[in-house]
Short mmCIF file of C-alpha atoms in Angstrom, two decimals:
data_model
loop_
_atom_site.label_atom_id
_atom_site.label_comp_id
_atom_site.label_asym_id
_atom_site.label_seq_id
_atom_site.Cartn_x
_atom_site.Cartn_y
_atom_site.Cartn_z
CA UNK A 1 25.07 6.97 -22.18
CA UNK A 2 26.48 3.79 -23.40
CA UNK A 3 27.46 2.83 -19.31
CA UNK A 4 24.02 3.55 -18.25
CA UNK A 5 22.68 1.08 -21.08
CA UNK A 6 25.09 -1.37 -20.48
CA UNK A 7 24.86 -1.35 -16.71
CA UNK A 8 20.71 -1.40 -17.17
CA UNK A 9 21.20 -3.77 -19.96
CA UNK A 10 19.12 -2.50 -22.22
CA UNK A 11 20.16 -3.85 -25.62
CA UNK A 12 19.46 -7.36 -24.06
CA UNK A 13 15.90 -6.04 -22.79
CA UNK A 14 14.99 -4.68 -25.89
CA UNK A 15 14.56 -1.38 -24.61
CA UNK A 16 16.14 2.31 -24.97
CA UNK A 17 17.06 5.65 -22.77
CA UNK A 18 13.97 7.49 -24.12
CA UNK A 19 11.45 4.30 -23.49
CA UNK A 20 12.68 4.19 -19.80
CA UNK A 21 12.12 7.40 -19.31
CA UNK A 22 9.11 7.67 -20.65
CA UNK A 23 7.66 4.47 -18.65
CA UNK A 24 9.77 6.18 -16.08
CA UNK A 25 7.06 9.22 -16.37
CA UNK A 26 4.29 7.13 -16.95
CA UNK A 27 4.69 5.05 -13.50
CA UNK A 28 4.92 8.41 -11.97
CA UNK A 29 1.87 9.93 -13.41
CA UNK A 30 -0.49 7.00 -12.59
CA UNK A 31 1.01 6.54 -8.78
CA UNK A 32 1.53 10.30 -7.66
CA UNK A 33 -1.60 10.66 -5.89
CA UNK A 34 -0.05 9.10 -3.16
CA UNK A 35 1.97 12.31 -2.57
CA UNK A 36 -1.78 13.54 -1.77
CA UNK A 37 -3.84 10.97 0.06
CA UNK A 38 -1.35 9.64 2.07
CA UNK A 39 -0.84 13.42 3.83
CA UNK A 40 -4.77 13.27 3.79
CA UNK A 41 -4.90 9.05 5.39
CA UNK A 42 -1.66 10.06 7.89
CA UNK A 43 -3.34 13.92 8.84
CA UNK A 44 -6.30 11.81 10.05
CA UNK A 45 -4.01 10.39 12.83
CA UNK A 46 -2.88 13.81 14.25
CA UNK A 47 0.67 13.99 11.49
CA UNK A 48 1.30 17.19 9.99
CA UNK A 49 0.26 16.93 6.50
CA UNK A 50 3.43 19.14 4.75
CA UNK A 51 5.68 17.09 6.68
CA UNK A 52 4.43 13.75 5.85
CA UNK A 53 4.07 14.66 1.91
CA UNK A 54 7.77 15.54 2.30
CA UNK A 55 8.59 12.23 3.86
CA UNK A 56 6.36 10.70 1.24
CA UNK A 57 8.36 11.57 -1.75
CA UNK A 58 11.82 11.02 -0.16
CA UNK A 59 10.52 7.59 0.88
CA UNK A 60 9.25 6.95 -2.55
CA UNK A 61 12.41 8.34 -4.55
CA UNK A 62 14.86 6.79 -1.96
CA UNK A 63 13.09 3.09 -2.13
CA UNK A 64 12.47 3.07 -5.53
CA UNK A 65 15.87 4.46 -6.95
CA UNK A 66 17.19 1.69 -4.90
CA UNK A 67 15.14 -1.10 -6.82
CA UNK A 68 16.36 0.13 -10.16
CA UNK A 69 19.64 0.71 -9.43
CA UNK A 70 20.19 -2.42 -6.93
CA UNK A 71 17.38 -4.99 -8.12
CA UNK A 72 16.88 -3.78 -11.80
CA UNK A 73 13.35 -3.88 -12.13
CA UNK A 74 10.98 -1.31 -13.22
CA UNK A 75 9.02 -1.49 -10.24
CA UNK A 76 8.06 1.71 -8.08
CA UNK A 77 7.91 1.54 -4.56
CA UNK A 78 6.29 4.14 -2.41
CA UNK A 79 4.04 3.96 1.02
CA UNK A 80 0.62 1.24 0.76
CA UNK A 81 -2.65 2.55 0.63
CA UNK A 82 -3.92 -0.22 3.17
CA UNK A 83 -0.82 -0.13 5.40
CA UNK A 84 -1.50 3.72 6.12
CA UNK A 85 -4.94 3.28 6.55
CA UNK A 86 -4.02 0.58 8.84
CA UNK A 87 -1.97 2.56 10.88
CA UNK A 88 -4.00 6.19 10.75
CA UNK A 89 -7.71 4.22 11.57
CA UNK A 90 -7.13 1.06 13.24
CA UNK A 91 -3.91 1.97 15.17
CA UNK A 92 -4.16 5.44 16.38
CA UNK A 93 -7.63 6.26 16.11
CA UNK A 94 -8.79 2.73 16.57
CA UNK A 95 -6.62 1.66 19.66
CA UNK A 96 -6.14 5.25 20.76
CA UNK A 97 -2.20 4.85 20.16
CA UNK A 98 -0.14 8.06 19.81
CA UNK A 99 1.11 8.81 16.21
CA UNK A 100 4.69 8.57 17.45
CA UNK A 101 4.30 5.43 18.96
CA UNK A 102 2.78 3.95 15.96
CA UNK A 103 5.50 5.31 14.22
CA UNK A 104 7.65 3.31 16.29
CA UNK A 105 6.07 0.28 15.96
CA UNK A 106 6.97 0.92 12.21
CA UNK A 107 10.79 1.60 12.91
CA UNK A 108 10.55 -1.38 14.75
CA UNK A 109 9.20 -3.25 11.91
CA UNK A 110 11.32 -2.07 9.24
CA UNK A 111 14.56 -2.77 10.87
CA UNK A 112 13.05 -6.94 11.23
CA UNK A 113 12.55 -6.84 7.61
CA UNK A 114 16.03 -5.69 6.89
CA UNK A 115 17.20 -8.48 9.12
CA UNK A 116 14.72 -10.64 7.30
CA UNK A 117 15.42 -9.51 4.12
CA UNK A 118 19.35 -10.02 4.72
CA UNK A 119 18.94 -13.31 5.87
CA UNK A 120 16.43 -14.57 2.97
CA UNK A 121 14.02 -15.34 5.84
CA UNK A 122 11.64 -12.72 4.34
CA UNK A 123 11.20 -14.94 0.90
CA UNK A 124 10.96 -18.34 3.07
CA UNK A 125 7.89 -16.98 5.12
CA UNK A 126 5.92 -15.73 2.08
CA UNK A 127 5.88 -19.18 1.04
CA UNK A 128 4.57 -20.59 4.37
CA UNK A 129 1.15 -18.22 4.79
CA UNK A 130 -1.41 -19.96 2.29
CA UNK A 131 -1.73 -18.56 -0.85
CA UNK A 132 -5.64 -18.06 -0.30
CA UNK A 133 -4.91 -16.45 2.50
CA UNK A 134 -2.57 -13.72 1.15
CA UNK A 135 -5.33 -13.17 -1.91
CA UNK A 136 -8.10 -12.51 1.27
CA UNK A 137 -6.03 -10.34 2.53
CA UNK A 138 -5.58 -8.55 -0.52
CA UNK A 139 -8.73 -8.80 -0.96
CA UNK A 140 -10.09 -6.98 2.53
CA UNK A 141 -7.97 -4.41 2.44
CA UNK A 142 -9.56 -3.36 -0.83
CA UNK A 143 -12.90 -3.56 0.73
CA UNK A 144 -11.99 -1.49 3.56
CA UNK A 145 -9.49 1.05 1.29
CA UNK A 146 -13.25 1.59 -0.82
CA UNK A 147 -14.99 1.86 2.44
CA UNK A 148 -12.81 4.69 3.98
CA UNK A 149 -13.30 6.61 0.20
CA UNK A 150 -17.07 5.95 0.11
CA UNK A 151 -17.32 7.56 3.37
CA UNK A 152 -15.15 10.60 2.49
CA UNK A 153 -17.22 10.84 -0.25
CA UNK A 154 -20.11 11.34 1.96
CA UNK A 155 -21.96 8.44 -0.02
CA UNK A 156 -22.37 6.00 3.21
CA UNK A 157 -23.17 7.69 6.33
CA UNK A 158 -23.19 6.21 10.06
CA UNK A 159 -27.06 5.33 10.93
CA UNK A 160 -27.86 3.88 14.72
CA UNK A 161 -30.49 1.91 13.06
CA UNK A 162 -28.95 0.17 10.47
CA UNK A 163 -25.33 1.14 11.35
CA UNK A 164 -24.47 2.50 8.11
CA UNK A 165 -26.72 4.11 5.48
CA UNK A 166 -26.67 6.42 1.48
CA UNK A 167 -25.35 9.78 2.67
CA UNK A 168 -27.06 12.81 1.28
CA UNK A 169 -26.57 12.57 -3.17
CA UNK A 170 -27.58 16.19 -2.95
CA UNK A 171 -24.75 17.45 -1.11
CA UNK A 172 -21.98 19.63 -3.47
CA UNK A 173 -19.23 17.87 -2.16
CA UNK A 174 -20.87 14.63 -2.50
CA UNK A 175 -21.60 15.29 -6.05
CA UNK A 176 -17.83 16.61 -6.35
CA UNK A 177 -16.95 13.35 -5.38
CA UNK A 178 -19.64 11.21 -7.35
CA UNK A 179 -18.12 13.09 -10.53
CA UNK A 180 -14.54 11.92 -9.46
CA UNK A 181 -15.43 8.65 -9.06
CA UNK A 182 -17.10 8.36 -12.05
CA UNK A 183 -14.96 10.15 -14.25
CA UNK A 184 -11.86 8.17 -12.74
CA UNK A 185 -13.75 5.10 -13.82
CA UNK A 186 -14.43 6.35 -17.15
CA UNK A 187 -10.67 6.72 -17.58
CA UNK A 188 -9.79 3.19 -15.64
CA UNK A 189 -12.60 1.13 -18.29
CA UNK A 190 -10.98 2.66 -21.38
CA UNK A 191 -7.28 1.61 -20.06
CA UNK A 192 -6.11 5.46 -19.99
CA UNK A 193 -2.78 5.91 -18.40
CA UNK A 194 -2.42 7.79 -15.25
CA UNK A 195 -6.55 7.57 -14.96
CA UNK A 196 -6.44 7.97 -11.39
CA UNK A 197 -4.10 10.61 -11.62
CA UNK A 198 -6.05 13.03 -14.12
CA UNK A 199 -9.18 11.58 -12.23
CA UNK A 200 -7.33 13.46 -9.39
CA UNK A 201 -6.53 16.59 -11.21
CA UNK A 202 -10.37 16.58 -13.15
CA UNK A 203 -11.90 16.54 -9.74
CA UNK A 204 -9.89 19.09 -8.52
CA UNK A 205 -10.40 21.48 -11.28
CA UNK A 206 -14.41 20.48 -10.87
CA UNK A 207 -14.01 21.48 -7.38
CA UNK A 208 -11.97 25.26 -7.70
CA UNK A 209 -14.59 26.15 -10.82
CA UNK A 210 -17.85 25.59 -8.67
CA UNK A 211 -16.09 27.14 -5.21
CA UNK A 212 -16.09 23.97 -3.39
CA UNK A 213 -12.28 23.87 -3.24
CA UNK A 214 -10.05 27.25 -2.58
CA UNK A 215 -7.04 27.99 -5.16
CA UNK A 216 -3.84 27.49 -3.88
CA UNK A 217 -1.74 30.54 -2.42
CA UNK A 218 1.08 29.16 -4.92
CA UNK A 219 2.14 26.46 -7.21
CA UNK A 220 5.78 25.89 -6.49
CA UNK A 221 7.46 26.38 -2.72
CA UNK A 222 10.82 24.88 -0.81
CA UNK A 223 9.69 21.46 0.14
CA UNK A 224 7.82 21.62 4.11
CA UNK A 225 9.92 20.60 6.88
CA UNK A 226 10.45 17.40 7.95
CA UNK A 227 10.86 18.56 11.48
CA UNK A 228 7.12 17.57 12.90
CA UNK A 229 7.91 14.29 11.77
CA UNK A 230 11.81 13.49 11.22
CA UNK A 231 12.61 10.64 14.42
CA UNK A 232 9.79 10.79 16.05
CA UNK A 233 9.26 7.04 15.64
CA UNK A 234 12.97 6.05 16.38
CA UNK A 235 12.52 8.44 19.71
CA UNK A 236 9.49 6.67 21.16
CA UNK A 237 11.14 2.80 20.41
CA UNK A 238 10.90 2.58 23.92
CA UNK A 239 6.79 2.94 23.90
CA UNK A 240 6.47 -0.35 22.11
CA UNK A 241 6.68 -2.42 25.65
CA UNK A 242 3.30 -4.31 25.57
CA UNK A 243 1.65 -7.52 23.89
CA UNK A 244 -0.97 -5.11 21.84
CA UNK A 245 1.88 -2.98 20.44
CA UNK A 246 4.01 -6.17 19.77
CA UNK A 247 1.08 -7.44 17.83
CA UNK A 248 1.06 -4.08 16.19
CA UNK A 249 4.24 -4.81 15.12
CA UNK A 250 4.09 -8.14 13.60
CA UNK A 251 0.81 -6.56 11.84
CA UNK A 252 2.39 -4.28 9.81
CA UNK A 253 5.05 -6.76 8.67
CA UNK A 254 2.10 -9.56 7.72
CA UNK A 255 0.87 -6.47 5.88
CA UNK A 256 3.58 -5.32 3.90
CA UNK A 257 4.57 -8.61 3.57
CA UNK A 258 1.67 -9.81 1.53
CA UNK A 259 1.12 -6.71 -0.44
CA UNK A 260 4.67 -6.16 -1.62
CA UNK A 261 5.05 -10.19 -2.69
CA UNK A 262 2.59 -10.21 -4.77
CA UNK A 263 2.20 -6.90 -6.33
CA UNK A 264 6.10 -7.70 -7.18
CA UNK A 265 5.03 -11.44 -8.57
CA UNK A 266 1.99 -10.06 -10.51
CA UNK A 267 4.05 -7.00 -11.92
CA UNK A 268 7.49 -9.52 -12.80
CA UNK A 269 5.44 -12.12 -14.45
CA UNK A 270 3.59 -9.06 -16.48
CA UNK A 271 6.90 -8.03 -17.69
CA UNK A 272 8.00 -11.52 -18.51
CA UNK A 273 11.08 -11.75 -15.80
CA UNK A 274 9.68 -14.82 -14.05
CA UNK A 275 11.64 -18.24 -14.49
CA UNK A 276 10.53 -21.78 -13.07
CA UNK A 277 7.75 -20.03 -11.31
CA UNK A 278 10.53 -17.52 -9.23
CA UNK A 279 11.79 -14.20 -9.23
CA UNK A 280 15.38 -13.62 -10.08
CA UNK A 281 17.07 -11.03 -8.03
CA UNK A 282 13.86 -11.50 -5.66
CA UNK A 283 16.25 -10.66 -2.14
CA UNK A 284 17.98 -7.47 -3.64
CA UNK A 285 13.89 -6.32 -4.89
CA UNK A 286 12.37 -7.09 -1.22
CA UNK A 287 15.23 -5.01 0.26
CA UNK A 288 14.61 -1.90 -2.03
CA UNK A 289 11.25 -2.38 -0.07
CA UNK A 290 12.85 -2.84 3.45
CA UNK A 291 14.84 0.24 2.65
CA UNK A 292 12.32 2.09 1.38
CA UNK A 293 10.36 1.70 5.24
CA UNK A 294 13.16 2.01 6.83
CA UNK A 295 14.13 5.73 5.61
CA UNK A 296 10.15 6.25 5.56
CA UNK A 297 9.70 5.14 9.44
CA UNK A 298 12.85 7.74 10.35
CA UNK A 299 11.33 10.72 8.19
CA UNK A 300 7.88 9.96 9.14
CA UNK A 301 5.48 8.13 6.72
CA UNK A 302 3.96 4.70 7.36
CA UNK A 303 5.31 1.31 5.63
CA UNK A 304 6.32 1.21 1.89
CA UNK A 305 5.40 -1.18 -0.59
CA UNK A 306 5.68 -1.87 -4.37
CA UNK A 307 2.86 -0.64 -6.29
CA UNK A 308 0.44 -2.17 -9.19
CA UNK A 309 0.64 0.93 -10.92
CA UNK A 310 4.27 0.39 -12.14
CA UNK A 311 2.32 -1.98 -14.50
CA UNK A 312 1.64 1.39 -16.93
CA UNK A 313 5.25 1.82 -16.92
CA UNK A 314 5.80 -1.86 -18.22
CA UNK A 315 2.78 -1.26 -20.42
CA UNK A 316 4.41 1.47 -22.02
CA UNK A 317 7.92 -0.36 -22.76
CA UNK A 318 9.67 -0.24 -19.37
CA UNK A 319 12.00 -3.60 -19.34
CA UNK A 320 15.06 -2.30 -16.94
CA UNK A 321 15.80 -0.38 -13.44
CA UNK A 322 16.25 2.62 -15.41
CA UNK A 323 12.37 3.23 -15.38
CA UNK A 324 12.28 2.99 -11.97
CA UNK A 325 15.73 5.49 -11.38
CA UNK A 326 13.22 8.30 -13.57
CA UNK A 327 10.52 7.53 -11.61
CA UNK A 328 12.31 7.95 -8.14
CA UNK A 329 13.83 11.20 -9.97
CA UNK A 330 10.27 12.61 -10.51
CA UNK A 331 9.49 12.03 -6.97
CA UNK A 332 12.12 14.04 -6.06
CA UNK A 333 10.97 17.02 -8.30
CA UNK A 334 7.68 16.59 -7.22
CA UNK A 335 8.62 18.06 -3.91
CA UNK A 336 8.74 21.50 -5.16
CA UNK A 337 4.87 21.48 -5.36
CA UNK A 338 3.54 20.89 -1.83
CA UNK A 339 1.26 23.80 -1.84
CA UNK A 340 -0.87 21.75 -4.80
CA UNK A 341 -1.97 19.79 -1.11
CA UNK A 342 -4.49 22.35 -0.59
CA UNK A 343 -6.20 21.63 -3.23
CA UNK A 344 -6.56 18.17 -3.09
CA UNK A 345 -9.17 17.43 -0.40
CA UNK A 346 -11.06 14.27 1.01
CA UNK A 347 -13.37 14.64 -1.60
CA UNK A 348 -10.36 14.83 -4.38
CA UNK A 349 -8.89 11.36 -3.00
CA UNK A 350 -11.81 9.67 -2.26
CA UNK A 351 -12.42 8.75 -5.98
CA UNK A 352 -8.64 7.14 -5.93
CA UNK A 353 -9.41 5.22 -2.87
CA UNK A 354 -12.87 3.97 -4.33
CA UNK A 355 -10.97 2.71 -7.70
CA UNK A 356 -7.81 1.32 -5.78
CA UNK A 357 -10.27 -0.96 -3.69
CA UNK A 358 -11.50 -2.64 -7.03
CA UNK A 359 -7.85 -3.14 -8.08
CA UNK A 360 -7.13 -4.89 -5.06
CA UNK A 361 -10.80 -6.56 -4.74
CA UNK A 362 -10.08 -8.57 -7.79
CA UNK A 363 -7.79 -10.75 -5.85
CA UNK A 364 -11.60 -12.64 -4.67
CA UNK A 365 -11.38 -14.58 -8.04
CA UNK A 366 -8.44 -16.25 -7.17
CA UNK A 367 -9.47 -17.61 -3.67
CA UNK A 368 -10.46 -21.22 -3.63
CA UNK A 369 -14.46 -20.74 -2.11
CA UNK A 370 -15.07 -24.35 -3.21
CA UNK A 371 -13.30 -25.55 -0.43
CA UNK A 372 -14.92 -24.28 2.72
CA UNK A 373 -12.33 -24.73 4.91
CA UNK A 374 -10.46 -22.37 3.11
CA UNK A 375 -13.22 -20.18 2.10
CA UNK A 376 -14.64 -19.38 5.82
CA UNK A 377 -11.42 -17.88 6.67
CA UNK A 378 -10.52 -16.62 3.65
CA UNK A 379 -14.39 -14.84 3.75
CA UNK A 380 -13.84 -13.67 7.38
CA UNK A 381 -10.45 -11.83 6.41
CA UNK A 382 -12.10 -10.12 3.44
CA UNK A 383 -15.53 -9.21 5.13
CA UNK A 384 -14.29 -8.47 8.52
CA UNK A 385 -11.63 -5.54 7.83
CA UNK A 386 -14.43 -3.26 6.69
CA UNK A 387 -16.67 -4.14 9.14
CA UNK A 388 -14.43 -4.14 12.00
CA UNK A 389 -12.96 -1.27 10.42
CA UNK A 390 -9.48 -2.78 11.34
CA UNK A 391 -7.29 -4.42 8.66
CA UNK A 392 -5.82 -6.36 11.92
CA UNK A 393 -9.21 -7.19 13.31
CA UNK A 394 -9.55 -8.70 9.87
CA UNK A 395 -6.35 -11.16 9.64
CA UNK A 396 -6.78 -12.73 13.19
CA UNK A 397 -10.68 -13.25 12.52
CA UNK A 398 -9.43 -15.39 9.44
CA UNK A 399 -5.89 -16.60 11.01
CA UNK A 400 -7.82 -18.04 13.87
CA UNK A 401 -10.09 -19.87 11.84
CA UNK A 402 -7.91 -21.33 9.36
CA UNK A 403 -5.88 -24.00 11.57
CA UNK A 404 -9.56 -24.94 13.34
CA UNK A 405 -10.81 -25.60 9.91
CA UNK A 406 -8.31 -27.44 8.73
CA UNK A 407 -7.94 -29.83 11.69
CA UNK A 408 -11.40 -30.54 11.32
CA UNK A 409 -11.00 -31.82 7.59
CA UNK A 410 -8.28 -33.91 8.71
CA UNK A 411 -5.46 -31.65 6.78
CA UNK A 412 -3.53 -30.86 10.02
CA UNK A 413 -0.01 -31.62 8.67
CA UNK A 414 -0.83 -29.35 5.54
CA UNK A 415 -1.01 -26.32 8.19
CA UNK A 416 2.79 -24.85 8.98
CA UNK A 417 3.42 -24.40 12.54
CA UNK A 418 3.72 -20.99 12.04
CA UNK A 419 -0.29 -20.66 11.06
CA UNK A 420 -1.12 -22.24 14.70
CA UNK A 421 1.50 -19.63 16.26
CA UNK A 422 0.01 -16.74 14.57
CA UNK A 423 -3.98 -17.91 15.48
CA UNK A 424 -2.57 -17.98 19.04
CA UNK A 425 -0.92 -14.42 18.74
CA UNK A 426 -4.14 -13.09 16.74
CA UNK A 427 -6.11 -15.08 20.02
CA UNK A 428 -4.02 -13.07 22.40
CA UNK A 429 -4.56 -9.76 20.46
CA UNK A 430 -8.14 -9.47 19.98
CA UNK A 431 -8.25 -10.37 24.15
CA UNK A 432 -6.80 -7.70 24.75
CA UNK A 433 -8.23 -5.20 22.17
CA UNK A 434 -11.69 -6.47 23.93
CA UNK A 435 -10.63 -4.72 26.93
#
């Protein structure tokens, strides 16, 4: 016991074996609906759903054991809501792109942020996109994330009059869903830990005690099979030969790129770890992450990132890497109970996707919308991923924008290079999504 707190140093954090593992627990609690809604966001794109909650957990135990044992920081990585809605709606559904393909384009991805990530490139380029630019994107994605769960909720509706419209209130699962999202906000506004997690599990229980959701055949059961999923994305490499799938690509690194920086700045500066405005051990934390997608994209989940809700395990105490080692251990446990996936349907996660969208949403304070020239493209990034109903369609509408803006105020030497490379590339993109 004494290596473990002298290798986490946990003296020197003011911290102890019990508080890690309780913060360890607590991190779990409040982020272990992913284990159900990413099956549910990845099933919508063809995946089989026992397979992908599998990969999910390894993934999430693999990436996140690596973070406290390699980058000591209490910070729990596991696949982005955003990312997988980004690659179940807009890529394979959206584009009409074959789940393994997709899931190449994430291999392919993964194995440029290792390189990235190796090379320190990966902490350069965060610093080049704009920082208004990173909080839209944020921002959308939290827009669209609500969107999706408002719509599994059967609250908005399609309507070929006014394109989208209130669904029907009086519907059971509707009102299964309205009582999810309101008790999971209940528990959010009076700062309970794990309140999307016992949102989850309320709703649930709502649903078996009215009939609207079938008991389970079992509790615990062997993990499912990884074979549906396990290589598919390493075997189809070869399908990512054209400029759409390229772009594809680079989306889902801009993607995880923005998402994992900052969560990982908001969560090290809540825990007190910043110094001169940086992140120490910032290369060894963005690899956990590069890690963590690169298992996931062999096994079969989409793109991992590090996620706000580690902030209830700092809450609680958590200082050190040990309360992220617990929480990768309970991920591992966790596999024992896939049959619970029954239970949890569309109308279970939609609450969690509703209340994750206002976590991310609050990122709109932040962006400058006094400045215009910042603000159009900045409101085009945030306004058009739910509208387009494509995170990507999002980015380039804003991307594109942003150096044309800014040359017009005269500011053209305050725009990297890179920014007019990537409005050409998001140019190219939504040409050939047009067709």
């Amino acid at each position: 016991m004494s290596t473990i707190a002298h290798y986490f140093k946990l003296d020197e954090l003011n911290t102890s074996v019990r508080t890690e593992f309780i913060a360890g627990l607590t991190t779990f609690a409040s982020m272990a609906y992913i284990l159900f809604v990413n099956p549910t966001v990845l099933g919508a794109a063809g995946m089989e759903k026992g397979a992908v909650f599998t990969a999910t957990a390894i993934a999430s135990a693999v990436a996140t054991i690596f973070m406290g044992v390699v980058a000591l920081y209490p910070i729990a990585i596991a696949p982005g809501l955003g990312v997988n809605a980004f690659f179940a709606y807009s890529v394979v559904i959206g584009m009409g792109v074959k789940w393994e393909t997709a899931m190449a384009g994430v291999f392919v991805a993964a194995l440029i942020f290792l390189v990235l990530t190796f090379f320190k490139i990966r902490e350069k380029i965060i610093n080049i996109i704009p920082q208004n630019l990173k909080l839209a994107i944020a921002s959308g994605i939290g827009l669209f994330i609500a969107f999706i769960g408002l719509h599994d909720a059967g609250l908005i509706v399609a309507n070929k009059d006014t394109m989208v419209s209130l669904g029907h209130l009086s519907s059971p699962t509707s009102l299964l869903s309205i009582f999810g999202i309101i008790v999971t906000f209940i528990l959010m506004s009076r700062k309970t830990p794990a309140a999307i997690f016992i949102g989850m599990i309320l709703t649930s229980l709502a649903g078996i005690l009215t009939g609207l959701i079938k008991l389970p055949s079992a509790i615990i059961s062997p993990a499912p099979s990884l074979a549906p999923t396990f290589g598919a994305g390493v075997m189809h490499v070869g399908d990512i030969n054209s400029l759409q799938l390229v772009t594809v690509v680079i989306t889902f690194l801009i993607v995880t790129f923005f998402d994992t920086a900052g969560t990982m700045i908001g969560l090290a500066t809540q825990a007190g770890f910043m110094k001169n405005n940086e992140m120490p051990r910032a290369g060894r934390a963005l690899m956990a992450d590069a890690v963590g997608m690169t298992v996931g994209a062999v096994i079969g989940t989409s793109p991992t990132s590090a996620y706000v809700e580690s902030s209830s395990g700092i809450a609680v105490g958590g200082r050190s890497g040990l309360t992220s080692v617990f929480t990768g251990i309970f991920f591992l446990f966790a596999l024992l109970f896939s049959p619970l996936l029954s239970v949890v349907t569309s109308q279970v996660t939609a609450p969690a996707l509703v209340v994750v969208g206002v976590l991310m949403a609050k990122n709109l304070r932040l962006i400058d919308w006094e400045d215009l020239a910042i603000a159009a493209p900045a409101f085009l990034i945030v306004i058009g991923m739910p509208l387009t109903y494509s995170i990507s369609d999002g980015i380039a509408l804003g991307f594109i924008l942003y150096p044309i803006t800014m040359i017009a105020t005269g500011r053209i030497k305050k725009v990297h290079p890179l920014m007019y490379v990537l409005a050409i590339m998001f140019i190219a993109f939504l040409m050939i999504i047009a067709h």
